[in-house]
XYZ file of C-alpha atoms in Angstrom:
245
model
C -73.060 84.831 -28.432
C -73.823 81.248 -29.453
C -75.573 78.816 -27.106
C -76.577 75.149 -27.151
C -76.122 73.136 -30.335
C -75.051 76.251 -32.250
C -71.957 76.455 -30.028
C -71.233 72.836 -29.119
C -73.433 70.120 -30.545
C -73.684 66.615 -29.098
C -74.822 63.454 -30.849
C -78.614 63.389 -31.076
C -78.892 59.907 -29.555
C -78.674 61.293 -26.012
C -81.387 63.911 -26.663
C -79.696 66.786 -24.820
C -79.807 69.675 -27.301
C -82.490 71.611 -25.442
C -80.840 70.818 -22.110
C -77.536 72.258 -23.315
C -79.184 75.445 -24.575
C -81.173 76.030 -21.380
C -78.194 75.418 -19.113
C -76.050 77.728 -21.261
C -78.666 80.471 -21.056
C -78.958 80.169 -17.273
C -75.183 80.203 -16.797
C -74.800 83.215 -19.108
C -77.514 85.124 -17.265
C -75.838 84.452 -13.908
C -72.405 85.399 -15.261
C -73.620 88.714 -16.695
C -75.493 89.668 -13.535
C -72.544 88.892 -11.285
C -69.650 90.244 -13.392
C -68.322 93.819 -13.415
C -68.128 93.902 -17.249
C -68.938 91.759 -20.283
C -65.416 90.357 -20.894
C -65.362 89.125 -17.296
C -68.864 87.721 -17.688
C -67.946 85.816 -20.831
C -64.795 84.403 -19.215
C -66.819 83.281 -16.190
C -69.476 81.777 -18.461
C -66.796 79.800 -20.331
C -65.299 78.528 -17.071
C -68.720 77.502 -15.740
C -69.957 75.685 -18.817
C -66.948 74.081 -20.521
C -66.439 71.152 -18.069
C -70.117 70.161 -18.140
C -70.320 70.437 -21.928
C -67.174 68.351 -22.438
C -68.570 65.690 -20.101
C -71.846 65.555 -22.022
C -70.051 65.404 -25.361
C -67.981 62.491 -24.048
C -71.186 60.641 -23.139
C -72.683 61.501 -26.522
C -69.619 60.188 -28.351
C -69.852 56.832 -26.580
C -73.537 56.679 -27.445
C -72.763 57.434 -31.092
C -70.181 54.647 -31.258
C -72.662 52.232 -29.673
C -75.249 52.947 -32.352
C -72.709 52.755 -35.157
C -71.736 49.265 -33.969
C -75.304 48.192 -33.174
C -75.390 45.178 -35.575
C -72.747 43.487 -33.411
C -75.346 43.136 -30.636
C -78.205 41.677 -32.643
C -77.637 38.272 -31.026
C -78.644 39.587 -27.591
C -82.152 38.874 -26.269
C -84.344 41.968 -26.463
C -84.425 42.678 -22.725
C -80.655 42.317 -22.392
C -80.199 44.507 -25.463
C -82.314 47.176 -23.761
C -80.120 46.882 -20.684
C -77.046 47.369 -22.880
C -78.715 50.344 -24.573
C -79.603 52.123 -21.343
C -76.116 51.689 -19.854
C -74.228 52.226 -23.131
C -72.715 55.635 -22.384
C -72.216 55.566 -18.630
C -75.027 58.053 -18.014
C -77.334 55.481 -16.380
C -75.870 52.758 -14.192
C -77.230 49.259 -13.756
C -78.889 49.772 -10.374
C -80.670 52.920 -11.548
C -81.974 51.217 -14.686
C -83.350 48.268 -12.710
C -84.895 50.625 -10.170
C -86.619 52.729 -12.851
C -87.725 49.792 -15.035
C -87.846 46.798 -12.673
C -89.725 44.356 -14.915
C -87.544 45.016 -17.956
C -84.392 45.166 -15.853
C -85.127 41.810 -14.236
C -85.738 40.193 -17.632
C -82.450 41.600 -18.922
C -80.560 40.301 -15.896
C -82.292 36.936 -16.245
C -81.071 36.751 -19.858
C -77.561 37.570 -18.684
C -77.597 34.854 -16.020
C -79.596 32.273 -17.991
C -82.308 31.965 -15.337
C -85.972 32.839 -14.890
C -86.786 36.487 -14.200
C -88.464 35.468 -10.947
C -85.076 34.316 -9.628
C -83.513 37.779 -10.014
C -83.367 39.647 -6.671
C -85.206 42.897 -6.045
C -82.154 44.650 -4.616
C -78.341 44.511 -4.528
C -78.266 43.664 -8.229
C -74.703 44.919 -8.647
C -73.243 42.318 -6.282
C -75.618 39.712 -7.658
C -74.281 40.281 -11.171
C -70.704 39.851 -9.931
C -71.640 36.627 -8.137
C -72.911 34.792 -11.249
C -70.766 31.891 -12.521
C -69.311 31.732 -16.021
C -68.142 28.781 -18.090
C -65.735 29.806 -20.841
C -63.781 27.424 -23.054
C -64.560 24.498 -20.733
C -63.423 26.313 -17.570
C -65.964 27.358 -14.943
C -65.357 30.528 -12.988
C -67.463 30.639 -9.804
C -67.900 34.414 -9.969
C -67.693 37.093 -12.634
C -65.315 38.953 -10.327
C -61.984 37.448 -11.355
C -59.647 35.886 -8.855
C -56.552 38.075 -8.547
C -54.323 35.040 -9.150
C -55.624 34.899 -12.717
C -53.849 38.179 -13.451
C -50.478 36.554 -12.814
C -51.136 33.229 -14.547
C -48.755 32.193 -17.309
C -51.656 32.048 -19.754
C -52.755 35.644 -19.050
C -51.615 38.662 -21.033
C -52.001 41.921 -19.102
C -52.654 44.824 -21.458
C -52.367 48.493 -20.486
C -55.075 50.285 -22.461
C -54.354 53.932 -23.268
C -56.914 54.851 -25.899
C -59.332 57.753 -26.203
C -61.895 55.522 -27.885
C -62.530 51.822 -28.501
C -63.276 52.524 -32.167
C -61.254 54.119 -34.915
C -57.802 53.610 -36.486
C -55.844 53.722 -33.213
C -58.134 51.166 -31.578
C -58.105 48.970 -34.688
C -54.303 48.919 -34.652
C -54.290 48.181 -30.918
C -56.656 45.233 -31.327
C -54.630 43.864 -34.240
C -51.438 44.003 -32.150
C -52.759 41.831 -29.321
C -51.381 38.291 -29.064
C -53.434 35.120 -29.176
C -53.728 34.209 -25.511
C -56.008 32.340 -23.155
C -56.838 35.433 -21.079
C -56.659 39.141 -21.916
C -56.588 41.280 -18.778
C -57.315 44.937 -19.603
C -55.976 47.503 -17.161
C -55.143 51.197 -17.355
C -55.968 54.541 -15.829
C -58.269 54.690 -12.798
C -60.196 57.508 -14.494
C -63.829 56.536 -15.091
C -63.755 57.595 -18.731
C -60.759 55.303 -19.295
C -62.639 52.428 -17.660
C -65.598 52.937 -19.999
C -63.215 52.792 -22.960
C -61.794 49.507 -21.620
C -65.294 48.059 -21.358
C -66.080 49.098 -24.931
C -62.791 47.626 -26.110
C -63.500 44.411 -24.205
C -66.778 44.090 -26.085
C -64.853 44.127 -29.358
C -62.412 41.529 -28.058
C -65.180 39.245 -26.816
C -66.559 39.224 -30.360
C -63.287 38.977 -32.279
C -61.102 36.643 -30.176
C -61.426 33.370 -28.309
C -59.735 34.848 -25.230
C -61.331 35.196 -21.829
C -61.551 38.984 -21.403
C -61.178 40.639 -17.993
C -61.633 44.368 -17.373
C -59.984 45.888 -14.325
C -61.477 48.920 -12.594
C -61.714 50.698 -9.268
C -64.287 49.706 -6.656
C -65.913 53.128 -6.847
C -66.935 52.249 -10.431
C -68.280 48.789 -9.643
C -71.665 49.818 -11.063
C -70.064 50.384 -14.471
C -68.261 47.046 -14.246
C -71.506 45.258 -13.389
C -73.288 46.969 -16.286
C -70.494 45.809 -18.592
C -70.998 42.229 -17.462
C -74.788 42.272 -17.681
C -74.748 43.815 -21.161
C -72.238 41.298 -22.506
C -69.308 43.681 -22.919
C -66.838 41.582 -20.942
C -66.546 38.052 -19.570
C -65.100 38.915 -16.160
C -64.163 42.001 -14.191
C -61.492 42.706 -11.578
C -62.576 45.128 -8.876
C -59.673 46.869 -7.187
C -59.613 49.180 -4.192
C -56.408 50.716 -5.412
C -55.386 52.395 -8.664
C -55.121 49.791 -11.486
C -51.569 49.208 -12.672
């Protein structure tokens, strides 16, 4: 019986090898004690552990891609870069990072907003991030939460993103196929993993095109959308209370 990294490794950048092994061992012990025979125990162990392992490997893959594309973020101020690093894989959201490292979090948010750190609030940072203005290509948007009318503007191209990753041949071909347009509005599945892919793809588009990039996502994932804004992965977000279409 293989456990931990021997059975299902995850990229080292999330530092979870020991965690995987310990959780596997605990789950195997419980399965053996509760099952009537070993085949049943092993089947129960597989059912218990596979979803959690796949989730962690998904996080680890996003972290790996972030590090492999790290040079693209060298222009960010150090505190904002740290904010991007801590929220890179969706394991830590913006509010939690600011709560755990308030001084660093406030400096990162100040870099994002172009203000002094003393002007960053102590609470409700998610809504505060969405309320910051943005000037892009001579046009000022009063909030980083996009007006819904922008989605239907003649100068906006709505793109349904259906990718497993924002990097790799499929993503490269997808990016190359996009038209030159004033605004790229990225929508897709309401699944959180799909939203994180859209945010990673938006980061590429912000670097490689002159378009205003908007990422659409469900209200339940507003923390991820705010983290994407504060870390420079997208220009604007669209927060929906319904499934994106």
